[in-house]
Short mmCIF file of C-alpha atoms in Angstrom, two decimals:
data_model
loop_
_atom_site.label_atom_id
_atom_site.label_comp_id
_atom_site.label_asym_id
_atom_site.label_seq_id
_atom_site.Cartn_x
_atom_site.Cartn_y
_atom_site.Cartn_z
CA MET A 1 -21.93 -84.98 -81.21
CA THR A 2 -22.48 -86.15 -77.70
CA ASP A 3 -26.41 -85.64 -77.82
CA GLU A 4 -26.90 -87.99 -80.63
CA ILE A 5 -28.86 -91.20 -80.24
CA GLY A 6 -26.55 -94.11 -80.74
CA VAL A 7 -28.57 -97.04 -82.50
CA LEU A 8 -27.10 -100.52 -82.61
CA ILE A 9 -28.84 -102.61 -85.28
CA ALA A 10 -29.30 -106.31 -84.89
CA ASP A 11 -30.68 -108.57 -87.74
CA ASP A 12 -29.41 -111.54 -89.56
CA GLN A 13 -30.71 -110.46 -92.95
CA ASP A 14 -28.31 -107.96 -94.79
CA LEU A 15 -31.09 -106.09 -96.37
CA VAL A 16 -32.97 -105.52 -93.29
CA ARG A 17 -29.74 -104.01 -91.69
CA ILE A 18 -28.90 -101.84 -94.82
CA GLY A 19 -32.44 -100.56 -94.69
CA LEU A 20 -32.46 -99.76 -91.03
CA ARG A 21 -28.99 -98.17 -91.23
CA SER A 22 -30.03 -95.92 -94.13
CA LEU A 23 -33.05 -94.78 -92.28
CA VAL A 24 -31.53 -94.04 -89.14
CA GLU A 25 -28.60 -92.18 -90.61
CA SER A 26 -30.86 -89.94 -92.65
CA GLU A 27 -32.30 -88.65 -89.47
CA ASP A 28 -30.79 -85.56 -87.54
CA GLY A 29 -29.66 -86.55 -84.05
CA MET A 30 -29.21 -90.19 -84.80
CA ARG A 31 -26.30 -92.22 -85.62
CA VAL A 32 -25.61 -96.07 -86.24
CA VAL A 33 -22.71 -97.12 -84.02
CA GLY A 34 -22.71 -100.70 -85.25
CA GLU A 35 -24.48 -103.75 -86.82
CA ALA A 36 -24.78 -107.29 -85.67
CA ALA A 37 -25.91 -110.35 -87.45
CA ASP A 38 -26.32 -112.97 -84.65
CA GLY A 39 -27.06 -112.69 -81.03
CA LEU A 40 -23.75 -113.18 -79.61
CA GLU A 41 -22.28 -110.43 -81.75
CA VAL A 42 -24.93 -107.96 -80.74
CA VAL A 43 -24.04 -108.43 -77.19
CA ALA A 44 -20.33 -107.81 -77.77
CA ARG A 45 -21.03 -104.75 -79.94
CA ALA A 46 -23.58 -103.34 -77.16
CA ALA A 47 -20.58 -103.75 -74.74
CA GLU A 48 -18.00 -102.05 -77.09
CA THR A 49 -20.44 -99.07 -78.08
CA ALA A 50 -22.91 -98.51 -75.19
CA PRO A 51 -25.60 -97.58 -77.58
CA GLU A 52 -28.71 -95.76 -76.34
CA ILE A 53 -30.97 -97.90 -78.58
CA VAL A 54 -30.88 -101.45 -79.78
CA LEU A 55 -33.08 -102.59 -82.56
CA MET A 56 -33.21 -106.32 -81.88
CA ASP A 57 -34.59 -109.03 -84.10
CA VAL A 58 -35.74 -112.01 -82.36
CA ARG A 59 -34.79 -114.85 -84.55
CA MET A 60 -30.91 -114.78 -85.00
CA PRO A 61 -28.39 -117.41 -84.90
CA GLY A 62 -25.92 -118.06 -81.91
CA ILE A 63 -28.21 -116.79 -79.23
CA ASP A 64 -31.75 -115.34 -79.88
CA GLY A 65 -32.76 -111.84 -79.58
CA ILE A 66 -34.46 -112.61 -76.10
CA GLU A 67 -31.33 -114.05 -74.46
CA ALA A 68 -29.40 -111.17 -76.12
CA THR A 69 -31.69 -108.81 -74.53
CA ARG A 70 -31.41 -110.50 -71.16
CA ARG A 71 -27.58 -110.24 -71.29
CA ILE A 72 -27.52 -106.59 -72.37
CA VAL A 73 -30.00 -105.45 -69.70
CA ALA A 74 -28.10 -107.40 -67.03
CA ASP A 75 -24.84 -105.58 -67.75
CA PRO A 76 -24.45 -102.63 -65.49
CA ALA A 77 -22.22 -100.91 -67.71
CA LEU A 78 -25.31 -100.72 -70.20
CA GLU A 79 -27.71 -99.16 -67.69
CA ARG A 80 -28.96 -96.53 -70.14
CA THR A 81 -29.32 -98.95 -73.17
CA ARG A 82 -32.75 -99.60 -74.24
CA VAL A 83 -33.81 -102.47 -76.55
CA ILE A 84 -36.63 -102.30 -79.05
CA VAL A 85 -37.64 -105.69 -80.35
CA LEU A 86 -38.51 -106.03 -83.84
CA THR A 87 -41.00 -108.73 -84.75
CA THR A 88 -42.78 -110.16 -87.81
CA PHE A 89 -45.99 -110.55 -86.18
CA GLU A 90 -47.46 -108.14 -83.46
CA LEU A 91 -48.25 -110.83 -81.13
CA ASP A 92 -45.27 -112.84 -81.80
CA GLU A 93 -44.88 -115.80 -79.27
CA TYR A 94 -41.67 -114.34 -77.88
CA VAL A 95 -42.87 -110.73 -77.20
CA PHE A 96 -43.87 -111.10 -73.60
CA ASP A 97 -40.70 -112.99 -72.89
CA ALA A 98 -38.70 -110.07 -74.35
CA LEU A 99 -40.50 -107.59 -72.23
CA ARG A 100 -39.87 -110.01 -69.12
CA HIS A 101 -36.09 -109.93 -69.96
CA GLY A 102 -35.97 -106.01 -70.23
CA ALA A 103 -37.08 -104.89 -73.56
CA SER A 104 -38.54 -101.60 -73.53
CA GLY A 105 -41.20 -102.43 -76.19
CA PHE A 106 -41.68 -103.91 -79.59
CA LEU A 107 -42.36 -102.96 -83.29
CA THR A 108 -43.51 -104.98 -86.16
CA LYS A 109 -41.19 -104.97 -89.07
CA ASP A 110 -43.83 -103.49 -91.25
CA THR A 111 -43.80 -100.27 -89.09
CA LYS A 112 -43.71 -96.99 -91.23
CA PRO A 113 -40.21 -95.34 -91.27
CA ALA A 114 -41.48 -92.11 -89.54
CA GLU A 115 -42.94 -94.20 -86.73
CA LEU A 116 -39.77 -96.19 -86.16
CA LEU A 117 -38.01 -93.14 -85.84
CA ARG A 118 -40.44 -91.60 -83.50
CA ALA A 119 -40.26 -94.79 -81.26
CA ILE A 120 -36.42 -94.41 -81.21
CA ARG A 121 -36.68 -90.93 -79.92
CA LEU A 122 -39.43 -92.04 -77.40
CA VAL A 123 -37.58 -95.03 -75.96
CA ALA A 124 -34.42 -93.12 -75.69
CA ALA A 125 -36.13 -90.42 -73.62
CA GLY A 126 -37.15 -93.04 -71.21
CA GLU A 127 -40.70 -93.84 -72.54
CA ALA A 128 -42.03 -97.27 -72.90
CA LEU A 129 -42.92 -98.40 -76.51
CA LEU A 130 -46.08 -100.29 -75.45
CA SER A 131 -49.35 -98.68 -76.33
CA PRO A 132 -52.22 -99.39 -74.06
CA SER A 133 -54.13 -101.34 -76.63
CA VAL A 134 -51.02 -103.47 -77.35
CA THR A 135 -50.61 -103.94 -73.63
CA ARG A 136 -53.95 -105.34 -73.22
CA ARG A 137 -53.52 -107.85 -76.14
CA VAL A 138 -50.18 -109.03 -74.86
CA VAL A 139 -51.33 -109.65 -71.19
CA ARG A 140 -54.53 -111.37 -72.30
CA GLU A 141 -52.57 -113.50 -74.86
CA PHE A 142 -50.06 -114.79 -72.16
CA SER A 143 -52.44 -114.83 -69.16
CA THR A 144 -54.03 -117.96 -70.88
CA ARG A 145 -50.64 -119.95 -70.87
CA PRO A 146 -51.20 -123.13 -68.94
CA SER A 147 -47.72 -122.71 -67.25
CA ARG A 148 -48.49 -119.31 -65.95
CA THR A 149 -47.35 -118.97 -62.34
CA LEU A 150 -47.26 -115.85 -60.01
CA LYS A 151 -44.08 -114.66 -58.97
CA PRO A 152 -44.67 -111.47 -56.79
CA HIS A 153 -41.91 -108.77 -57.01
CA PRO A 154 -39.72 -108.97 -53.65
CA HIS A 155 -40.47 -105.19 -53.11
CA LEU A 156 -44.09 -105.38 -53.79
CA GLY A 157 -44.77 -104.93 -50.00
CA THR A 158 -43.23 -101.52 -50.11
CA LEU A 159 -46.00 -100.22 -52.28
CA THR A 160 -48.97 -98.31 -50.75
CA ASP A 161 -52.50 -99.52 -51.46
CA ARG A 162 -53.04 -96.75 -53.97
CA GLU A 163 -49.75 -97.66 -55.81
CA ARG A 164 -50.61 -101.30 -55.95
CA GLU A 165 -54.01 -100.25 -57.31
CA ILE A 166 -52.24 -98.02 -59.90
CA VAL A 167 -49.64 -100.64 -60.96
CA GLY A 168 -52.64 -102.95 -61.42
CA LEU A 169 -54.12 -100.35 -63.90
CA VAL A 170 -50.81 -99.95 -65.66
CA GLY A 171 -50.72 -103.86 -66.27
CA GLU A 172 -54.26 -103.70 -67.78
CA GLY A 173 -52.77 -101.17 -70.33
CA LEU A 174 -54.38 -97.91 -69.00
CA SER A 175 -52.34 -94.59 -69.80
CA ASN A 176 -51.84 -92.05 -67.02
CA GLU A 177 -54.85 -90.20 -68.24
CA GLU A 178 -57.29 -93.22 -68.11
CA ILE A 179 -55.86 -94.09 -64.75
CA ALA A 180 -56.65 -90.51 -63.61
CA ALA A 181 -60.21 -90.81 -64.96
CA ARG A 182 -60.83 -94.19 -63.38
CA LEU A 183 -59.74 -93.09 -59.99
CA VAL A 184 -61.02 -89.65 -60.22
CA VAL A 185 -57.63 -87.76 -59.67
CA SER A 186 -55.59 -85.51 -61.60
CA PRO A 187 -53.10 -86.95 -64.45
CA ALA A 188 -50.19 -85.43 -62.63
CA THR A 189 -51.12 -87.33 -59.38
CA ALA A 190 -51.47 -90.65 -61.45
CA ARG A 191 -48.24 -89.93 -62.99
CA THR A 192 -46.48 -89.25 -59.74
CA HIS A 193 -47.80 -92.64 -58.39
CA VAL A 194 -46.58 -94.38 -61.38
CA SER A 195 -43.23 -92.85 -60.95
CA ARG A 196 -42.93 -93.71 -57.33
CA ALA A 197 -44.06 -97.41 -57.95
CA MET A 198 -41.45 -97.67 -60.81
CA ILE A 199 -38.79 -96.42 -58.39
CA LYS A 200 -39.84 -98.68 -55.49
CA LEU A 201 -39.93 -101.74 -57.89
CA GLY A 202 -36.68 -100.78 -59.60
CA ALA A 203 -38.50 -100.80 -63.10
CA ARG A 204 -36.47 -99.54 -65.99
CA ASP A 205 -39.49 -98.30 -67.76
CA ARG A 206 -43.42 -98.58 -68.11
CA ALA A 207 -43.20 -101.86 -70.01
CA GLN A 208 -41.34 -103.45 -67.14
CA LEU A 209 -43.97 -102.24 -64.74
CA VAL A 210 -46.50 -104.06 -66.95
CA VAL A 211 -44.53 -107.26 -66.56
CA PHE A 212 -44.20 -106.91 -62.66
CA ALA A 213 -47.86 -106.26 -62.48
CA TYR A 214 -48.66 -109.55 -64.47
CA GLN A 215 -46.18 -111.63 -62.40
CA SER A 216 -47.27 -110.23 -59.06
CA GLY A 217 -51.01 -110.80 -59.77
CA LEU A 218 -51.97 -107.26 -59.79
CA VAL A 219 -53.84 -107.59 -63.05
CA ALA A 220 -57.39 -108.76 -62.87
CA LEU A 221 -57.63 -111.57 -65.48
#
């Protein structure tokens, strides 16, 4: 079926892959297109199968999940592929790097099965798997790094003042509804501004917009 969500599973533990495969294949409208036990293998499998979703472990042999994510996102042939990073800890030290390299979000490995399936559908539909509360925590965690340096987006100047303001609020972890309430506009107006900013900055999804906001200094820390 062409409308099925193809899922590629990447994890170096056999039991984890078996469990994820069983879960995905039990769900209508989803199918497993392949598995990989190391980073190089997942990049190769992604090129072969062009999945809608990659469930990506971080710590794998060969190259880690961060580098594998970067290579997959950089492949023009995989423009529609989205990566969900699976971590052991919610604020894993690699999470921000994963988002910076193009991951659409992350989940902890103890996520309930129903939530994982919902997440796959959300990300496949173009949403970012990064809740406002988690966004705030991630940004706060990594804003305190001594090595933090600003790297403004090259197209930052194309944003209007209102769009810059809204990108900053997205970076703070606010939802469209919260942005609307803060600026006293309608949720539809907030959503339109967010969409326009994403187009101008070339953001794949809302998660990447958060990263751009952080790197460009639009987030009040």
